[in-house]
Short mmCIF file of C-alpha atoms in Angstrom, two decimals:
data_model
loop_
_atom_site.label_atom_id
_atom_site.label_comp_id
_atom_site.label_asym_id
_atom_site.label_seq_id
_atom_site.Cartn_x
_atom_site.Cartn_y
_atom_site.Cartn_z
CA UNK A 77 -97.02 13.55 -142.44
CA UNK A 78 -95.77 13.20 -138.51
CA UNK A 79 -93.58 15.87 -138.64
CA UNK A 80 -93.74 19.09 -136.96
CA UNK A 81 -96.19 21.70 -138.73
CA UNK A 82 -96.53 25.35 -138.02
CA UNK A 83 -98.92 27.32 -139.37
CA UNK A 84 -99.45 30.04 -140.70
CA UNK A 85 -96.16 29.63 -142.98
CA UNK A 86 -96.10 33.17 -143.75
CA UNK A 87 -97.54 36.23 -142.27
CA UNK A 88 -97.54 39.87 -143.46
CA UNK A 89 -98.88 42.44 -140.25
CA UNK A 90 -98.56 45.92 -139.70
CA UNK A 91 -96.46 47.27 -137.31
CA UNK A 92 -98.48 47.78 -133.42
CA UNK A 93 -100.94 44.78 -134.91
CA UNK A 94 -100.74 41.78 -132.54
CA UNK A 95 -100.30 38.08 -134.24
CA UNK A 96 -100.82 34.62 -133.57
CA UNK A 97 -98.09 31.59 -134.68
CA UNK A 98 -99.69 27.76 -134.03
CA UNK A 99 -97.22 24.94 -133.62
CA UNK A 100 -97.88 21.41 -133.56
CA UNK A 101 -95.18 19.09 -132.64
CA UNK A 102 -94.19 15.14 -133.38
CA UNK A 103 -97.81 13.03 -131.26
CA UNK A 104 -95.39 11.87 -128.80
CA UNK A 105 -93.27 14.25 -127.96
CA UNK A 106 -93.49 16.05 -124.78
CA UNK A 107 -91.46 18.88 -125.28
CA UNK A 108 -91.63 21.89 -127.93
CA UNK A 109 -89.33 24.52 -128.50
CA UNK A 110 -90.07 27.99 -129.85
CA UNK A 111 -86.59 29.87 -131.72
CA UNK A 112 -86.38 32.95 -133.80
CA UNK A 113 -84.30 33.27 -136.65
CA UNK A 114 -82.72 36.48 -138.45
CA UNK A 115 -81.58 36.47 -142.03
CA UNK A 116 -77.91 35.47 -141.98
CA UNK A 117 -77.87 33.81 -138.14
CA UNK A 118 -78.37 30.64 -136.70
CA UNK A 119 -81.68 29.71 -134.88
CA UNK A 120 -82.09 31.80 -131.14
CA UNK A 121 -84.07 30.20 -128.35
CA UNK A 122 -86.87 31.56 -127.25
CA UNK A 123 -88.91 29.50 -125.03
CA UNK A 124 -89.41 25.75 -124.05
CA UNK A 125 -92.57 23.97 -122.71
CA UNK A 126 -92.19 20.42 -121.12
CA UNK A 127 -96.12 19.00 -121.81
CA UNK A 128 -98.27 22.40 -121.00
CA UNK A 129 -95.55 23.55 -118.73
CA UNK A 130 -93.37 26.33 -119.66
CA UNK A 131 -89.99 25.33 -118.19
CA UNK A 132 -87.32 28.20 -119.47
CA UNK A 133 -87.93 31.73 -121.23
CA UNK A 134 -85.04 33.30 -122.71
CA UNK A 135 -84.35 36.81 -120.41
CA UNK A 136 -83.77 38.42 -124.03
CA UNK A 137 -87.27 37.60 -125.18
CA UNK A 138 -90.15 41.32 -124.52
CA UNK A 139 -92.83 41.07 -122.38
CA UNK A 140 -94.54 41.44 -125.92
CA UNK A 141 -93.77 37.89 -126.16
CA UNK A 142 -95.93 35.20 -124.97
CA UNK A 143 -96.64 31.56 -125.56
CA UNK A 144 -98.82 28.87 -124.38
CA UNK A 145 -99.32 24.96 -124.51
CA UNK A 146 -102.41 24.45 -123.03
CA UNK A 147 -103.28 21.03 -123.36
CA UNK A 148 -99.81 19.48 -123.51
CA UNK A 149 -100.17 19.21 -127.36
CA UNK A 150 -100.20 21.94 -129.92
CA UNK A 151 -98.75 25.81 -128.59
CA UNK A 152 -99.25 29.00 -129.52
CA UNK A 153 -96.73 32.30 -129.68
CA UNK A 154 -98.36 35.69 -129.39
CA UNK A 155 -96.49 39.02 -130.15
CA UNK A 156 -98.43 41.61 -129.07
CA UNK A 157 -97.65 45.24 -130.52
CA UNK A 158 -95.50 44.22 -133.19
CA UNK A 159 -92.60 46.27 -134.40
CA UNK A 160 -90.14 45.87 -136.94
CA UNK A 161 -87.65 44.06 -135.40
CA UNK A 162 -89.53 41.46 -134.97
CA UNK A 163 -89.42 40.49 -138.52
CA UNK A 164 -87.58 36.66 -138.67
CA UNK A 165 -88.29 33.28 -139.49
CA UNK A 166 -90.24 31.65 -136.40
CA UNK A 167 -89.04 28.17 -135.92
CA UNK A 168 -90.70 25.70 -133.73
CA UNK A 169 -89.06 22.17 -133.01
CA UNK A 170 -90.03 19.15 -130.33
CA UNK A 171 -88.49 16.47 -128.76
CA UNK A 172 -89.21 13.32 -126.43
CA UNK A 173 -89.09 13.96 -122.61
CA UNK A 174 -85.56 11.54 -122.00
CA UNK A 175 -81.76 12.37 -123.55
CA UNK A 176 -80.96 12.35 -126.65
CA UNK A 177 -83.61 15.47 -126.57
CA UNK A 178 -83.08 15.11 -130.35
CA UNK A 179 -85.09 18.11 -131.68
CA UNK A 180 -86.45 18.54 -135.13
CA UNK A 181 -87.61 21.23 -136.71
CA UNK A 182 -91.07 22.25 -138.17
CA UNK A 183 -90.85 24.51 -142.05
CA UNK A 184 -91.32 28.34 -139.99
CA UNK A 185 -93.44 30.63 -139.73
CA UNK A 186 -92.06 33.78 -141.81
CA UNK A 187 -92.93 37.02 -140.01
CA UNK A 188 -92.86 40.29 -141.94
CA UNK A 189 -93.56 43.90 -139.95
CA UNK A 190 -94.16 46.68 -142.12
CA UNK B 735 -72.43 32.55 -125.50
CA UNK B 736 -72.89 31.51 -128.62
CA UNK B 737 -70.52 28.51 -130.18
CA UNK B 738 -68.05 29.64 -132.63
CA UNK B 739 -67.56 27.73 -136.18
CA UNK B 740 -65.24 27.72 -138.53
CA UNK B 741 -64.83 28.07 -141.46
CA UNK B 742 -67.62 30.45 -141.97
CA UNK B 743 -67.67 29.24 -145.57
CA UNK B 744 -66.66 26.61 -147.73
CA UNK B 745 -66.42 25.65 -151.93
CA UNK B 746 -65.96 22.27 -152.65
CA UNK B 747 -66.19 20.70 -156.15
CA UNK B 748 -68.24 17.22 -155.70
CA UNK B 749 -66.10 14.64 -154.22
CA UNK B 750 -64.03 16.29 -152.10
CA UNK B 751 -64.34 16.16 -148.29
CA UNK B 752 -64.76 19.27 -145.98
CA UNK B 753 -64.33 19.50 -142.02
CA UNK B 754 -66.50 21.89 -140.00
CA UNK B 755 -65.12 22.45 -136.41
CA UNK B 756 -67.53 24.15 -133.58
CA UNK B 757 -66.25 25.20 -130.70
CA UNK B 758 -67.61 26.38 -127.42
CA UNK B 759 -66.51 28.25 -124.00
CA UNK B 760 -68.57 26.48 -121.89
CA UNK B 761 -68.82 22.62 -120.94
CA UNK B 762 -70.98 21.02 -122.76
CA UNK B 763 -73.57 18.09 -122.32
CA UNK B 764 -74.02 17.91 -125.92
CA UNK B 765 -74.03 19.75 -129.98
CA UNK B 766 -76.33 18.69 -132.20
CA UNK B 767 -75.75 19.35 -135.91
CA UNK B 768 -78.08 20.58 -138.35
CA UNK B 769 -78.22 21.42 -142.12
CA UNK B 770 -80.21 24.40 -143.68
CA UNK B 771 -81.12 25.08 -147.29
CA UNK B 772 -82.14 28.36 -147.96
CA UNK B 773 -85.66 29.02 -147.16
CA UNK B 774 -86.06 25.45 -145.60
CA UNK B 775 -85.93 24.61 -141.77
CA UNK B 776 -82.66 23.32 -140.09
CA UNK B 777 -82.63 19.42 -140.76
CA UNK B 778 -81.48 17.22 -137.83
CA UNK B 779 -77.97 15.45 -138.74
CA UNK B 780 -77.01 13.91 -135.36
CA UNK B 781 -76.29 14.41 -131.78
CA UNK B 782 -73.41 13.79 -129.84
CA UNK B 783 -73.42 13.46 -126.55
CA UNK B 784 -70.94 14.04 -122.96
CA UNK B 785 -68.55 11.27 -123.53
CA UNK B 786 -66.26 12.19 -126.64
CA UNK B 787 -68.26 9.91 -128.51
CA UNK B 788 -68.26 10.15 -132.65
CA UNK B 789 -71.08 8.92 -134.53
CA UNK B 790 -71.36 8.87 -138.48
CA UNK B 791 -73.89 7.96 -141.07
CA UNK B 792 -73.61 7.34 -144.53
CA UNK B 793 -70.62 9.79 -145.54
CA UNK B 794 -71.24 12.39 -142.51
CA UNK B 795 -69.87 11.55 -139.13
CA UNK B 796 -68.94 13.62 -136.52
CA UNK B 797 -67.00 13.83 -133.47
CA UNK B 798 -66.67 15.31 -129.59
CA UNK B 799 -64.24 16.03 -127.62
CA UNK B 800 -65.48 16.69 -123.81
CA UNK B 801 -61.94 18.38 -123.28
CA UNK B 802 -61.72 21.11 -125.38
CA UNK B 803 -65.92 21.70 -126.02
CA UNK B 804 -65.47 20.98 -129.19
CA UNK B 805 -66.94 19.49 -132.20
CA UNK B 806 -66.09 18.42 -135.68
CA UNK B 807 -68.59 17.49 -138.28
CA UNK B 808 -66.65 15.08 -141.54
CA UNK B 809 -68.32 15.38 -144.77
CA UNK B 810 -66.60 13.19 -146.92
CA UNK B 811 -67.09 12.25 -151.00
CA UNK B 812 -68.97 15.52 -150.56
CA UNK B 813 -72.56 15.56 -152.92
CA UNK B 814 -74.46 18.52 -154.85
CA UNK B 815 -77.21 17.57 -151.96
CA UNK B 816 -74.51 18.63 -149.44
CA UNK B 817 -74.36 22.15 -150.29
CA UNK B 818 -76.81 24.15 -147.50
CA UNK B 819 -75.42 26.05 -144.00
CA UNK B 820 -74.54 23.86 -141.16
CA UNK B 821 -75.29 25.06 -137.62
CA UNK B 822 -74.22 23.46 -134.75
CA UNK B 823 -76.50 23.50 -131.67
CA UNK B 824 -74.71 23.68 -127.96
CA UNK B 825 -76.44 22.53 -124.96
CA UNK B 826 -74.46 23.60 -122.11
CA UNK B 827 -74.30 21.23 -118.16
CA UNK B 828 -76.91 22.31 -115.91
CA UNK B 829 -78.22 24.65 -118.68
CA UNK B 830 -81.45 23.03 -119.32
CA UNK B 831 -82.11 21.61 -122.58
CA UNK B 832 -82.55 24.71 -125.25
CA UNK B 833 -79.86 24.90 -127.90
CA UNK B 834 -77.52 27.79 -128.73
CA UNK B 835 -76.66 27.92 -132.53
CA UNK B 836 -73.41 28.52 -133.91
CA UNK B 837 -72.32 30.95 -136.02
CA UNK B 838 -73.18 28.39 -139.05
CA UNK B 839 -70.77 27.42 -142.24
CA UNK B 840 -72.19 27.90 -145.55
CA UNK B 841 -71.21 25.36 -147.52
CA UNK B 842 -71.59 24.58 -151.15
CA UNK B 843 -70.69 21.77 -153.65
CA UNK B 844 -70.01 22.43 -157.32
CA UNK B 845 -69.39 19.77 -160.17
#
């Protein structure tokens, strides 16, 4: 499969526990996309890496919030001190460098605070 | 700001034909549209871009007009395999390349 693959696909924490979310995006696409989505609501951006550089960060996003492409290839979202709010589905999508930008979509990462 | 769409939801018996509209305050350099089943990540449909240009494949086509920021997305001879919510995704001029989803249309086809 050459799709985009997230893993894991769900994930169960404790609120104040920190987690870990692994994308890997389409081999040759240069940029990846992180968006969270709520029950009910269409996708929200998040952040957007162009190879390992992070080009935009949404000003909504906590200081909780961090993610990193290191390599240019597969990224990585941290929230740190998780709370219940931050419950959602956590999409990641990628797309080649040049318009279109056509992005597609990897299944989620389904985050649960308790 | 996020793209409004209309209607927010939609019951069509197979066959029938439905029109999603999306529709944006700020000029746009492009929507993309995307279907979502429950529990399943948004699936790409297709992209329009600055230009007013409409595209279409297989029974789904959609247009854009540069004028008004808006978008329409045709689903004619509507199928079972239609049924799902359909976002539309804005990128705004000069706004970089990160979508804003609509409000999303739930849409679903009975026999």
């Amino acid at each position: 499969d050459t799709g985009v693959s997230q893993d894991p696909r769900h994930k169960i924490t404790k609120r104040g526990q920190n987690v870990t979310f692994r994308c890997d995006p389409i081999s040759e696409h240069n940029r990846l996309y992180w968006y969270r989505q709520t029950l009910g609501q269409g996708p929200e951006f998040l952040t957007y890496f162009q190879n390992e550089a992070q080009l935009e960060k949404s000003r909504l996003l906590s200081d909780r919030f961090s993610a990193e492409r290191p390599k240019g290839s597969f990224s990585t979202l941290e929230i740190q001190r998780t709370e219940q709010g931050d419950s959602a589905m956590y999409l990641c999508a990628s797309s080649l460098e040049g318009p279109p930008y056509e992005q597609y979509f990897g299944p989620g990462t389904r985050l649960t605070v308790t | 700001q996020q793209p409004v769409q209309s209607p927010q939801a939609v019951i069509l018996r197979e066959g029938e034909d439905a029109v999603i509209n999306c529709s944006s305050s700020k000029a746009l350099y492009s929507v993309h549209w995307y279907r979502q089943k429950h529990g399943e990540a948004p699936v790409f449909l297709m992209i329009l871009l600055k230009g007013g240009e409409q595209k279409g494949h297989d029974k789904i086509s959609a247009s854009f007009n540069e004028k008004k920021q808006q978008s329409s997305l045709y689903l004619t001879a509507s199928q079972l395999s239609y049924s799902g919510t359909y976002f539309c995704g804005t990128e705004i001029v000069g706004g970089g390349n990160k979508l804003t989803f609509g409000t999303g249309t739930q849409l679903k086809v009975e026999l």
